Amino acid sequence: MAYSIRPLTSFEKPFAKLSRDDQRRITEKIEYVAAHPEVIGSPMTNLPPNLHGLHKVRAGDWRIFFWVDNRKGEIVLYDVD
């Protein structure tokens, strides 16, 4: 089952500043993860309570930070750095 993707403003602003190639690479990675949620590993550890459950994946030199809502079948994009 493919997950839907919902970007937050905290993701959209830095994403818009990236080059077209980086945007394409990041978009492809996000779409792959949404289509194959089994590749999502465990959430990051030692985070503040407001970031509990945050995941990250790498796309080239960039890290994509997101939450997974399994009940809704949704990936919520938080940031790209």
mmCIF file of C-alpha atoms in Angstrom:
data_model
loop_
_atom_site.group_PDB
_atom_site.id
_atom_site.type_symbol
_atom_site.label_atom_id
_atom_site.label_comp_id
_atom_site.label_asym_id
_atom_site.label_seq_id
_atom_site.Cartn_x
_atom_site.Cartn_y
_atom_site.Cartn_z
ATOM 1 C CA MET A 1 0.000 0.000 0.000
ATOM 2 C CA ALA A 2 1.433 3.371 -0.991
ATOM 3 C CA TYR A 3 1.384 6.153 1.589
ATOM 4 C CA SER A 4 0.224 9.679 0.830
ATOM 5 C CA ILE A 5 2.662 12.561 1.260
ATOM 6 C CA ARG A 6 1.903 15.747 3.205
ATOM 7 C CA PRO A 7 4.637 18.406 3.374
ATOM 8 C CA LEU A 8 4.648 20.942 6.190
ATOM 9 C CA THR A 9 5.656 24.566 5.668
ATOM 10 C CA SER A 10 8.870 23.786 7.560
ATOM 11 C CA PHE A 11 9.726 21.433 4.671
ATOM 12 C CA GLU A 12 8.459 23.495 1.755
ATOM 13 C CA LYS A 13 10.512 26.641 2.469
ATOM 14 C CA PRO A 14 14.000 25.052 2.429
ATOM 15 C CA PHE A 15 12.953 22.678 -0.366
ATOM 16 C CA ALA A 16 12.014 25.615 -2.614
ATOM 17 C CA LYS A 17 15.515 27.089 -2.229
ATOM 18 C CA LEU A 18 17.264 23.959 -3.558
ATOM 19 C CA SER A 19 18.474 23.481 -7.111
ATOM 20 C CA ARG A 20 16.170 21.670 -9.553
ATOM 21 C CA ASP A 21 18.452 18.615 -9.539
ATOM 22 C CA ASP A 22 18.370 18.390 -5.744
ATOM 23 C CA GLN A 23 14.597 18.866 -5.725
ATOM 24 C CA ARG A 24 14.209 16.077 -8.276
ATOM 25 C CA ARG A 25 16.478 13.739 -6.293
ATOM 26 C CA ILE A 26 14.623 14.439 -3.047
ATOM 27 C CA THR A 27 11.205 14.059 -4.696
ATOM 28 C CA GLU A 28 12.203 10.701 -6.173
ATOM 29 C CA LYS A 29 13.384 9.467 -2.770
ATOM 30 C CA ILE A 30 10.192 10.614 -1.036
ATOM 31 C CA GLU A 31 8.026 8.954 -3.683
ATOM 32 C CA TYR A 32 10.038 5.729 -3.362
ATOM 33 C CA VAL A 33 9.634 5.679 0.420
ATOM 34 C CA ALA A 34 5.897 6.400 0.108
ATOM 35 C CA ALA A 35 5.494 3.559 -2.401
ATOM 36 C CA HIS A 36 7.633 1.159 -0.315
ATOM 37 C CA PRO A 37 6.959 1.939 3.377
ATOM 38 C CA GLU A 38 8.671 -1.298 4.379
ATOM 39 C CA VAL A 39 12.046 0.434 3.798
ATOM 40 C CA ILE A 40 11.333 2.914 6.603
ATOM 41 C CA GLY A 41 13.529 2.063 9.547
ATOM 42 C CA SER A 42 13.154 2.886 13.203
ATOM 43 C CA PRO A 43 12.603 6.471 14.311
ATOM 44 C CA MET A 44 15.542 8.564 15.439
ATOM 45 C CA THR A 45 16.432 8.381 19.129
ATOM 46 C CA ASN A 46 17.289 10.956 21.805
ATOM 47 C CA LEU A 47 15.045 13.639 20.363
ATOM 48 C CA PRO A 48 13.047 16.265 22.260
ATOM 49 C CA PRO A 49 9.439 15.271 22.996
ATOM 50 C CA ASN A 50 8.018 17.471 20.219
ATOM 51 C CA LEU A 51 10.042 15.497 17.622
ATOM 52 C CA HIS A 52 9.234 12.029 18.956
ATOM 53 C CA GLY A 53 8.906 9.473 16.162
ATOM 54 C CA LEU A 54 10.860 11.488 13.594
ATOM 55 C CA HIS A 55 12.526 9.470 10.823
ATOM 56 C CA LYS A 56 15.206 10.417 8.326
ATOM 57 C CA VAL A 57 16.379 9.174 4.960
ATOM 58 C CA ARG A 58 19.234 10.299 2.797
ATOM 59 C CA ALA A 59 18.987 11.620 -0.755
ATOM 60 C CA GLY A 60 22.456 12.483 -2.017
ATOM 61 C CA ASP A 61 23.927 15.076 0.343
ATOM 62 C CA TRP A 62 20.511 15.866 1.816
ATOM 63 C CA ARG A 63 18.598 14.399 4.761
ATOM 64 C CA ILE A 64 14.823 14.258 4.654
ATOM 65 C CA PHE A 65 13.112 14.326 8.044
ATOM 66 C CA PHE A 66 9.540 13.020 8.341
ATOM 67 C CA TRP A 67 6.951 11.331 10.512
ATOM 68 C CA VAL A 68 4.992 8.244 9.522
ATOM 69 C CA ASP A 69 1.310 7.969 10.396
ATOM 70 C CA ASN A 70 0.494 4.310 9.820
ATOM 71 C CA ARG A 71 -3.187 4.748 10.758
ATOM 72 C CA LYS A 72 -3.738 7.341 8.025
ATOM 73 C CA GLY A 73 -1.183 5.827 5.631
ATOM 74 C CA GLU A 74 0.603 9.140 5.464
ATOM 75 C CA ILE A 75 4.148 10.478 5.454
ATOM 76 C CA VAL A 76 4.398 13.972 6.936
ATOM 77 C CA LEU A 77 7.479 15.800 5.652
ATOM 78 C CA TYR A 78 9.094 17.952 8.359
ATOM 79 C CA ASP A 79 12.405 19.283 6.998
ATOM 80 C CA VAL A 80 15.199 18.832 4.485
ATOM 81 C CA ASP A 81 18.729 19.680 5.508
#
